[in-house]
Tab-separated table of C-alpha atoms in Angstrom:
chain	number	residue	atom	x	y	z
A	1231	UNK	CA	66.581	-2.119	-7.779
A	1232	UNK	CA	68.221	-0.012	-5.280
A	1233	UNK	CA	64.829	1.788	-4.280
A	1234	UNK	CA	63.564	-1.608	-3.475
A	1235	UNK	CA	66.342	-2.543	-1.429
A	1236	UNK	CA	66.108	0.882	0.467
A	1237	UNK	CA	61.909	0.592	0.237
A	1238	UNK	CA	62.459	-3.428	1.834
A	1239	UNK	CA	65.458	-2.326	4.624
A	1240	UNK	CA	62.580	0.380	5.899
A	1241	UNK	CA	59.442	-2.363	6.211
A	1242	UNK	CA	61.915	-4.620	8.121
A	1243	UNK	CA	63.269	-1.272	10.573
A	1244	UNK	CA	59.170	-1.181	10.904
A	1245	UNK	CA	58.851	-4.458	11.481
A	1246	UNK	CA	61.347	-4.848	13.822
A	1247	UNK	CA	60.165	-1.853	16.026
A	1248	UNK	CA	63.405	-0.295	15.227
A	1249	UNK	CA	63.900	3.522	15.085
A	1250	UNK	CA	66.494	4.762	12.841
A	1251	UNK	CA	68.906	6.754	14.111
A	1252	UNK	CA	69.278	10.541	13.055
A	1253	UNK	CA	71.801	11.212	10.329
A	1254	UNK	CA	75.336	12.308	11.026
A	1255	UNK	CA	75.284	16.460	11.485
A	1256	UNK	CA	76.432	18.287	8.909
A	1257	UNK	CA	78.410	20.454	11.759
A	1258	UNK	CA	80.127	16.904	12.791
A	1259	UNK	CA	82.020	16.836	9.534
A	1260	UNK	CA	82.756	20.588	9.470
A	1261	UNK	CA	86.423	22.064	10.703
A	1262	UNK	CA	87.594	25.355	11.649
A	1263	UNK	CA	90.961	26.996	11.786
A	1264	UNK	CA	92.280	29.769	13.962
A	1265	UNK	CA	95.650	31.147	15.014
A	1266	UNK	CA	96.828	33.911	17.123
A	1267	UNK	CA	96.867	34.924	21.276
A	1268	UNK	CA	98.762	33.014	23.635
A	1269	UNK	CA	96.924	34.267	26.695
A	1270	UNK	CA	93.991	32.481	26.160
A	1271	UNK	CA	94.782	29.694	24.471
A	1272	UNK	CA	94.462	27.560	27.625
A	1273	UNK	CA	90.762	28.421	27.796
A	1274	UNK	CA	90.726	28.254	24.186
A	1275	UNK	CA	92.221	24.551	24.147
A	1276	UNK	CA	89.222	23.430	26.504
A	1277	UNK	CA	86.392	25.153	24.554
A	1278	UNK	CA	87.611	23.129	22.035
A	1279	UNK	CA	87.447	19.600	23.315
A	1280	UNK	CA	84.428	20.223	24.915
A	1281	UNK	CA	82.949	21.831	21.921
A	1282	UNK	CA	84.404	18.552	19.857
A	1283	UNK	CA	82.574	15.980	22.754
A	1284	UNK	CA	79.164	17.788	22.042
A	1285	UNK	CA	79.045	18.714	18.190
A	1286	UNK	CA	82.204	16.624	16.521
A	1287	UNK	CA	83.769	19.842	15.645
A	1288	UNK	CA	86.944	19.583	15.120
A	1289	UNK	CA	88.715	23.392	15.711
A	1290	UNK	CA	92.643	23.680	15.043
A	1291	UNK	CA	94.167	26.643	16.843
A	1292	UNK	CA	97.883	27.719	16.597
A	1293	UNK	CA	98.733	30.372	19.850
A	1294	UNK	CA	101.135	32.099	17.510
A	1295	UNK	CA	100.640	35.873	19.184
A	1296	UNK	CA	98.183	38.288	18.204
A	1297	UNK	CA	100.055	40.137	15.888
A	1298	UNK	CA	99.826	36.917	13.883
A	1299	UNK	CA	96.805	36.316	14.600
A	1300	UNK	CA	96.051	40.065	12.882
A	1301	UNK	CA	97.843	39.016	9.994
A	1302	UNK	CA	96.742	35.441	9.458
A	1303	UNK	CA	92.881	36.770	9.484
A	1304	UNK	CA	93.533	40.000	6.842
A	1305	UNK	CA	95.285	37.675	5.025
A	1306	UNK	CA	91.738	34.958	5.352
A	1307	UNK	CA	94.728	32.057	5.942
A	1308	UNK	CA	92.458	31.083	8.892
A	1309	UNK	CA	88.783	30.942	9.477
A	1310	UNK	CA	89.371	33.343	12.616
A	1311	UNK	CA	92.035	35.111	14.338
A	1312	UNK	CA	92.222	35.563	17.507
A	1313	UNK	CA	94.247	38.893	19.855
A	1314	UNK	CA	94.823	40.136	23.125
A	1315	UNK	CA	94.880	43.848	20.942
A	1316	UNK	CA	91.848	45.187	19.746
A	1317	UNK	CA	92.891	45.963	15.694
A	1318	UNK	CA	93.037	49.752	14.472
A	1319	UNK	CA	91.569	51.033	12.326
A	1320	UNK	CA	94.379	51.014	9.746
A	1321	UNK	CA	93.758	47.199	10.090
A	1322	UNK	CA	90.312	47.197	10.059
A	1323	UNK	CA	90.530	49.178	6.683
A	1324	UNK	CA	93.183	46.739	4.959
A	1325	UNK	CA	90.421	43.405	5.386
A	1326	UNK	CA	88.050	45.535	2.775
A	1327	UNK	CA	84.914	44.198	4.443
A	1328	UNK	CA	83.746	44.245	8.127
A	1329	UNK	CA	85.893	42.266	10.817
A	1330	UNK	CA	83.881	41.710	14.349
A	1331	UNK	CA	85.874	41.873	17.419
A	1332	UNK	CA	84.258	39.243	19.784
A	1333	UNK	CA	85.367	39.499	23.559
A	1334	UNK	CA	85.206	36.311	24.935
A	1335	UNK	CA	87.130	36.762	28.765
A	1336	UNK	CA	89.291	38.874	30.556
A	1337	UNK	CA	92.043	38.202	32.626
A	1338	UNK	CA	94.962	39.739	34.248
A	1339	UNK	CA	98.320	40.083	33.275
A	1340	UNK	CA	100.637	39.288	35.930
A	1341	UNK	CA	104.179	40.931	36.703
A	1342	UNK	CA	106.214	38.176	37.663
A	1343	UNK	CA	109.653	37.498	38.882
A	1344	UNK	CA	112.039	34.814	40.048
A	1345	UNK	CA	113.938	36.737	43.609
A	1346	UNK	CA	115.583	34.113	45.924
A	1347	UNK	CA	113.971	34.321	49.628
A	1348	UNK	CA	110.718	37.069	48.174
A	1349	UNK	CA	107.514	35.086	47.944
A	1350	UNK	CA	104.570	37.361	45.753
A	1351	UNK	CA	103.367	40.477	46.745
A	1352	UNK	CA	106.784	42.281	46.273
A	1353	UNK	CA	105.108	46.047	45.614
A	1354	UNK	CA	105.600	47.748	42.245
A	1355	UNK	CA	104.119	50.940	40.426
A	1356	UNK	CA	103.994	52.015	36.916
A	1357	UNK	CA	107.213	54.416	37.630
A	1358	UNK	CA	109.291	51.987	38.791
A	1359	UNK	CA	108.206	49.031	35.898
A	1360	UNK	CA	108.614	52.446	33.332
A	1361	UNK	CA	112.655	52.785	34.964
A	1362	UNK	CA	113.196	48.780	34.575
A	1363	UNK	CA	111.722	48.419	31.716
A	1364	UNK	CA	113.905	51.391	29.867
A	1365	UNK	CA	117.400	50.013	32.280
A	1366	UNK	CA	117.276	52.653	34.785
A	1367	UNK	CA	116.597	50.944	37.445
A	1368	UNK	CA	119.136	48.368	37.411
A	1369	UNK	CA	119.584	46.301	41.384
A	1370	UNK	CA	116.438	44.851	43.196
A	1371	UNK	CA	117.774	46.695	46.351
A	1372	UNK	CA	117.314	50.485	44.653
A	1373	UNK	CA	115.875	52.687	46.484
A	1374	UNK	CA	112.849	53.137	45.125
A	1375	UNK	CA	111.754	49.933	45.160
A	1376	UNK	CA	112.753	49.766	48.618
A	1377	UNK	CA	111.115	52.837	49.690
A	1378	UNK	CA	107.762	51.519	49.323
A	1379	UNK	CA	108.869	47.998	50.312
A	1380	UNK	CA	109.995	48.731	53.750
A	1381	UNK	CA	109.402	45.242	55.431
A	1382	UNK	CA	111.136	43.103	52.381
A	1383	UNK	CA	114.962	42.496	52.458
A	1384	UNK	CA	115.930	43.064	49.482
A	1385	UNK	CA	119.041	41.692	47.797
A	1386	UNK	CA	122.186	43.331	45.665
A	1387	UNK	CA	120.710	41.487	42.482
A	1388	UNK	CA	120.997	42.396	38.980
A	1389	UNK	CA	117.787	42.799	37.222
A	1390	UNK	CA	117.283	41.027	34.087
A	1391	UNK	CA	114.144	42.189	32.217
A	1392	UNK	CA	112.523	39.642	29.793
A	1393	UNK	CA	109.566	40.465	27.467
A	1394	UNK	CA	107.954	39.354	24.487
A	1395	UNK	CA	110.190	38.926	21.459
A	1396	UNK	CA	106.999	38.780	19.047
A	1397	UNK	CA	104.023	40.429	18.518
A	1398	UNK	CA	101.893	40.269	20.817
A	1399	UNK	CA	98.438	41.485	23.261
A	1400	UNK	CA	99.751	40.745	26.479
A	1401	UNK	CA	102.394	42.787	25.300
A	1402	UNK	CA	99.754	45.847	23.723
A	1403	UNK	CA	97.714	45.922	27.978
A	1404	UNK	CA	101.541	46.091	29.919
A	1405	UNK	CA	102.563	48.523	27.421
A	1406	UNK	CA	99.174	50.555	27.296
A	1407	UNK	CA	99.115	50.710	31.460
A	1408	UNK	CA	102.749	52.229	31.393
A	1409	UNK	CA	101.585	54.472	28.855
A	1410	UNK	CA	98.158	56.080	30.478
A	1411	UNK	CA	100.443	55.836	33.819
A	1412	UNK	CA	103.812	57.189	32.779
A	1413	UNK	CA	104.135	60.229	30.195
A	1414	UNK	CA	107.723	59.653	29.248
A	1415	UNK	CA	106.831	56.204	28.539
A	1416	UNK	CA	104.619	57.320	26.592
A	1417	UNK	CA	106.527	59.433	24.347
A	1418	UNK	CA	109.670	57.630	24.535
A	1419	UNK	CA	108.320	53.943	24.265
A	1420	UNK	CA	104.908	53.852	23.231
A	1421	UNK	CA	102.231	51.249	23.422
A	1422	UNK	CA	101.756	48.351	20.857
A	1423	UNK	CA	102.091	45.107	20.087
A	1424	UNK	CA	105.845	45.231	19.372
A	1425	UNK	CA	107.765	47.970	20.802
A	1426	UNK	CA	111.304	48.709	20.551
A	1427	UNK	CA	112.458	47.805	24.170
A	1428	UNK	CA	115.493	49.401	25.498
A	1429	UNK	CA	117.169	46.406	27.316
A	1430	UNK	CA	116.348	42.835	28.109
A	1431	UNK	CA	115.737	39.403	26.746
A	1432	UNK	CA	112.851	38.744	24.710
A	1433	UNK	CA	111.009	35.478	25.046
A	1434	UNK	CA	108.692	34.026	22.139
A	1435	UNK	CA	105.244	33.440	23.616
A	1436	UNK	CA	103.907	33.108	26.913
A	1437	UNK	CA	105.685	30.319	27.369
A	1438	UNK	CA	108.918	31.339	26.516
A	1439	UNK	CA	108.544	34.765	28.466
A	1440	UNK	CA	107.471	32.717	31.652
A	1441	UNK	CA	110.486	30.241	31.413
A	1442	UNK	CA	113.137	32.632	30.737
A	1443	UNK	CA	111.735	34.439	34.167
A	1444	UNK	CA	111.817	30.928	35.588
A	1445	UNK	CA	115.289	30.025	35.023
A	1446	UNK	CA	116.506	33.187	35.707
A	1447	UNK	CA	117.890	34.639	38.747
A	1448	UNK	CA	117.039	38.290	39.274
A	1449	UNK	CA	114.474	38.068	36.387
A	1450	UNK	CA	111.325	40.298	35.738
A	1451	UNK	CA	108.850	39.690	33.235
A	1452	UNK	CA	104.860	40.000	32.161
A	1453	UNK	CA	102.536	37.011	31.705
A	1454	UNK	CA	99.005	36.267	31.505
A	1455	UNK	CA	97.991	35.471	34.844
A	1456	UNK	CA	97.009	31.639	33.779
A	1457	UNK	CA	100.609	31.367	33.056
A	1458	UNK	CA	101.932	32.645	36.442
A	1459	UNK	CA	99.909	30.243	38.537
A	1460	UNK	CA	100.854	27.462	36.244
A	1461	UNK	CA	104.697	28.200	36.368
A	1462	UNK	CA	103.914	29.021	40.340
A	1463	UNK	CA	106.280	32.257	39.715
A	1464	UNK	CA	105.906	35.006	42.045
A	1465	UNK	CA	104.002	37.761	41.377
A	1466	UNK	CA	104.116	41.447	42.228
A	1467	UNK	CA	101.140	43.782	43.847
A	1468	UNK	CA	100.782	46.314	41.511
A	1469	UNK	CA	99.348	50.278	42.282
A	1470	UNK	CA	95.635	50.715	40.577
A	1471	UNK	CA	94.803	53.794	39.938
A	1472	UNK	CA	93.279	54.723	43.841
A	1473	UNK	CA	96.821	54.027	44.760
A	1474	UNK	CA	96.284	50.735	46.041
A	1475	UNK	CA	98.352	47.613	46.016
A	1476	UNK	CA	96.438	44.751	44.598
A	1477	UNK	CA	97.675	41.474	43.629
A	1478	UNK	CA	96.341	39.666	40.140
A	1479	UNK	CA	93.444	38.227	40.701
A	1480	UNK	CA	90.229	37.294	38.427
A	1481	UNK	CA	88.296	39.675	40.921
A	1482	UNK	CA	90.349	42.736	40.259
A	1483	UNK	CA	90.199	41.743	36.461
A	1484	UNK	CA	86.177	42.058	36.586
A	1485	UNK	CA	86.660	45.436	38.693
A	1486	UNK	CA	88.396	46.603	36.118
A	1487	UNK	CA	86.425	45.099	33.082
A	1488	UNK	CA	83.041	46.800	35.410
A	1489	UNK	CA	84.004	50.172	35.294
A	1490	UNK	CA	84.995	50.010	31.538
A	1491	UNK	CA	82.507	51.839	28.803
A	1492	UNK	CA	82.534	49.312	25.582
A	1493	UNK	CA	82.020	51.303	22.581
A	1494	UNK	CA	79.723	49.491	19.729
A	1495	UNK	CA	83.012	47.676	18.349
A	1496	UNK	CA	83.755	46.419	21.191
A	1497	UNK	CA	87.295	47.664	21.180
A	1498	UNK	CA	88.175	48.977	24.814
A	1499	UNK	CA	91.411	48.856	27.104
A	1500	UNK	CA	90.878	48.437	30.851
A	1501	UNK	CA	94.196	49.321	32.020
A	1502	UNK	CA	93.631	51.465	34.665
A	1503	UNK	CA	90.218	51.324	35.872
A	1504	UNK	CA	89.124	53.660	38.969
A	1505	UNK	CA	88.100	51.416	41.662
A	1506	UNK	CA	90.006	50.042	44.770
A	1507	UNK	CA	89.730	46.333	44.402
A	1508	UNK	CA	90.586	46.622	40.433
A	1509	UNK	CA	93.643	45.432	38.620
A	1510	UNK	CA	95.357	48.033	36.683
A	1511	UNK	CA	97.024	45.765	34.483
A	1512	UNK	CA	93.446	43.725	33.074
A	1513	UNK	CA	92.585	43.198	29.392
A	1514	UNK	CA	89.873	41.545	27.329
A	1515	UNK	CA	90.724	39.230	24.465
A	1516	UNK	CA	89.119	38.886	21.218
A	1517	UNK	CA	88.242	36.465	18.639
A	1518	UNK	CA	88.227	38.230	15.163
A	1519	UNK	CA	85.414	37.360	12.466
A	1520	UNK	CA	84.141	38.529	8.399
A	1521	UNK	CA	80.727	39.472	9.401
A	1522	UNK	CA	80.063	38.816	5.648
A	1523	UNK	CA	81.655	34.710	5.343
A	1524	UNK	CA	82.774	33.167	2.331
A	1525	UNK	CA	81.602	29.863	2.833
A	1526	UNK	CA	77.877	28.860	4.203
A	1527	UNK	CA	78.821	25.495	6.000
A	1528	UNK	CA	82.233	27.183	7.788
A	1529	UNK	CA	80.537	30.468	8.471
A	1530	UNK	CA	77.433	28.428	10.079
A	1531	UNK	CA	79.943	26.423	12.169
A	1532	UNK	CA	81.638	29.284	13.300
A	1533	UNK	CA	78.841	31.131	14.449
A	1534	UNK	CA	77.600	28.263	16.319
A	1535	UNK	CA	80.378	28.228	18.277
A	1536	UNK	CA	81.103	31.415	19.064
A	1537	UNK	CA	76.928	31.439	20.774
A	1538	UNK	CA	78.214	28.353	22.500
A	1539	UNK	CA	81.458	30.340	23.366
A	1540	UNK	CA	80.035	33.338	25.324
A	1541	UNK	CA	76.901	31.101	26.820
A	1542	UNK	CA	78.098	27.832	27.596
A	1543	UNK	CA	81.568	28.266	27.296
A	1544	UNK	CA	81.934	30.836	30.346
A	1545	UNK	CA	81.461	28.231	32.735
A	1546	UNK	CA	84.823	27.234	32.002
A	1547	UNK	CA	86.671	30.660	32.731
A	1548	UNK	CA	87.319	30.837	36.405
A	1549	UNK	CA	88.916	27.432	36.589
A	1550	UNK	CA	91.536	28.333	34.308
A	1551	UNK	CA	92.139	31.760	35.893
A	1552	UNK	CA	89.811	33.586	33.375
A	1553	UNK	CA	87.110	36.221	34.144
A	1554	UNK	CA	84.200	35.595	32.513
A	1555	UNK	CA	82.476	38.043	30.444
A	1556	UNK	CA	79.272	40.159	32.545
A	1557	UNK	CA	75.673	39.689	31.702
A	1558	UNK	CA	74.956	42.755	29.936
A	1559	UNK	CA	77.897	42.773	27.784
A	1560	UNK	CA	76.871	38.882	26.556
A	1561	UNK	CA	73.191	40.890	25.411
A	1562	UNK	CA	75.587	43.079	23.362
A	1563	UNK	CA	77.321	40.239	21.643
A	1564	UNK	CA	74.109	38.036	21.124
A	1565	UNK	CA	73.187	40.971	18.531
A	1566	UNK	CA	76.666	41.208	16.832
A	1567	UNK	CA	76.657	37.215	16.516
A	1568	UNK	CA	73.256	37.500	14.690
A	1569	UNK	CA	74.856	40.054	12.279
A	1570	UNK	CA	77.139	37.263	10.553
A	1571	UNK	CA	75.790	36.176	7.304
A	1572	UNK	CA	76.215	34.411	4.186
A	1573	UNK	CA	74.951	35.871	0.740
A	1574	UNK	CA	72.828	38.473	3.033
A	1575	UNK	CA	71.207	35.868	4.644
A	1576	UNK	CA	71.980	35.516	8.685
A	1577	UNK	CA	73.754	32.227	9.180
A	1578	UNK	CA	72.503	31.832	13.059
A	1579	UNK	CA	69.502	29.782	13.420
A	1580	UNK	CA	66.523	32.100	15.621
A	1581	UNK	CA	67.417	32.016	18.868
């Protein structure tokens, strides 16, 4: 009975002229989880809409810091994770199968600070951040900082340092500049995710780093550049490493990102870069993937979107204050995408 109904409702769809309409997309009932970096979940929050408006993907992010983020995806709690910190290789060896580290922007992190009657561009080197950072410089009106501020009246203010109270990428690039900058930083602080800082407050998140800068007087902090313009907090020019004051900008992140050599993992820092117009303090972030999925339908979702992500999806970076990720480098990752499989079989249709 029911193949007559079915065989009648197609004669009249005939009859009528009528073309039925293509069946709902498997991909339009599929959802994906992810959790981790702050700095770029605002570009991450508008890859997802849009990505939702053309497939009916639904993708549910948590910006919980990229040490989480590490965590969540060794512990396969989330269908990706996503960091500001490219994972070691002590990491890399606890998932027990192949991870991919997919760069999807780059961006700049900002030094930022809230100084009553000093608009941005207040200069700053890795020296001086290294002595405020550690409590050794203590007033905005020491010397040093006046020395190479000559023009800028600055005032008998305490400095209050804020930084990261969890773990986090932003946190690995301001710590990794100090570090290639400053040996005694190096040896006494270290670069990571989490480091044991000396003195100041710690703030959870982006968010919470930016605000405590924002409601306090005298404050210093670190935030992704998104953040900064946002929060319209001042920010510093910072010394590169020809010795030139440059101010955070998506151009000085893509200096910076140019003169970088990406290994075949992908996992590079570009604190630092030669060049005059780059930003010392620039970083990629990465979205972390099992090149060998679990599930077919997931691991066929996800790899759609991540080809959407670095194609279509970098039209979106320089409107939220992201640099978008050069030419050659999106080859590179075309490959790597096609390397994600199910059951040994490549889950991305040819492209």
């Amino acid at each position: 009975m029911q193949h007559l109904k079915s065989a009648l409702f197609a004669l009249l769809i005939g009859s009528l002229g009528l073309v039925a309409l293509p069946s709902t997309p498997v991909l339009a009932q599929a959802a994906l989880t992810g959790a981790g970096a702050t700095f770029p979940e605002p570009i991450y929050s508008r890859w997802f809409s849009e990505y939702n408006k053309k497939t009916g993907v639904k993708i549910n992010y948590q910006a919980i810091g990229s040490g989480g983020g590490i965590k969540q995806i060794l512990a396969k709690t989330v269908d990706f994770g996503a960091s500001d910190a490219a994972m070691s290789d002590e990491d890399l060896a606890k998932a027990g199968k192949p991870i991919l580290m997919i760069p999807t922007v780059a961006g700049p992190v900002a030094i930022t600070y809230n100084l009553s009657g000093v608009a941005s561009g207040l200069k700053i080197n890795a020296y001086i951040l290294a002595d405020i950072f550690q409590g050794r410089i203590k007033k905005w009106n020491d010397r040093r900082i006046a020395e190479i501020n000559p023009s800028v009246s600055l005032p008998d203010v305490d400095i209050q340092v804020v930084h990261r109270s969890d773990g986090s990428g932003t946190t690995r690039i301001f710590t990794d500049y100090l570090s290639k900058v400053d040996s005694g930083w190096a040896t006494r602080i270290g670069s990571s995710t989490a480091v044991k800082w000396p003195t100041g407050l710690g703030g959870k998140g982006t968010e919470g780093v930016a605000s405590l800068v924002k409601q306090t007087p005298g404050a210093i902090g670190y935030v992704e550049y998104a953040y900064a313009q946002q929060n319209q907090l001042s920010v510093a020019a910072v010394e590169n490493y020809n010795g030139i004051f440059v101010l955070p900008t998506l151009e000085g992140a893509s200096a910076a990102a140019d003169g970088a050599v990406v290994p075949e993992n992908y996992r590079v820092f570009i604190t630092n870069s030669k060049g005059k117009t780059a930003y010392p303090i620039s970083g990629f972030t990465w979205l972390l993937v099992y090149q060998q999925q679990d599930d077919a339908t997931k691991g066929k979702t996800l790899v759609d979107f991540l080809w959407w992500a670095i194609h279509d999806g970098q039209k979106f970076a320089a409107s939220l204050n992201y640099a978008d990720l050069p030419p050659a480098l999106v080859k590179r990752l075309e490959k790597s995408i096609k390397t994600i499989s199910y059951n040994g079989k490549a889950l991305l249709s040819e492209k």
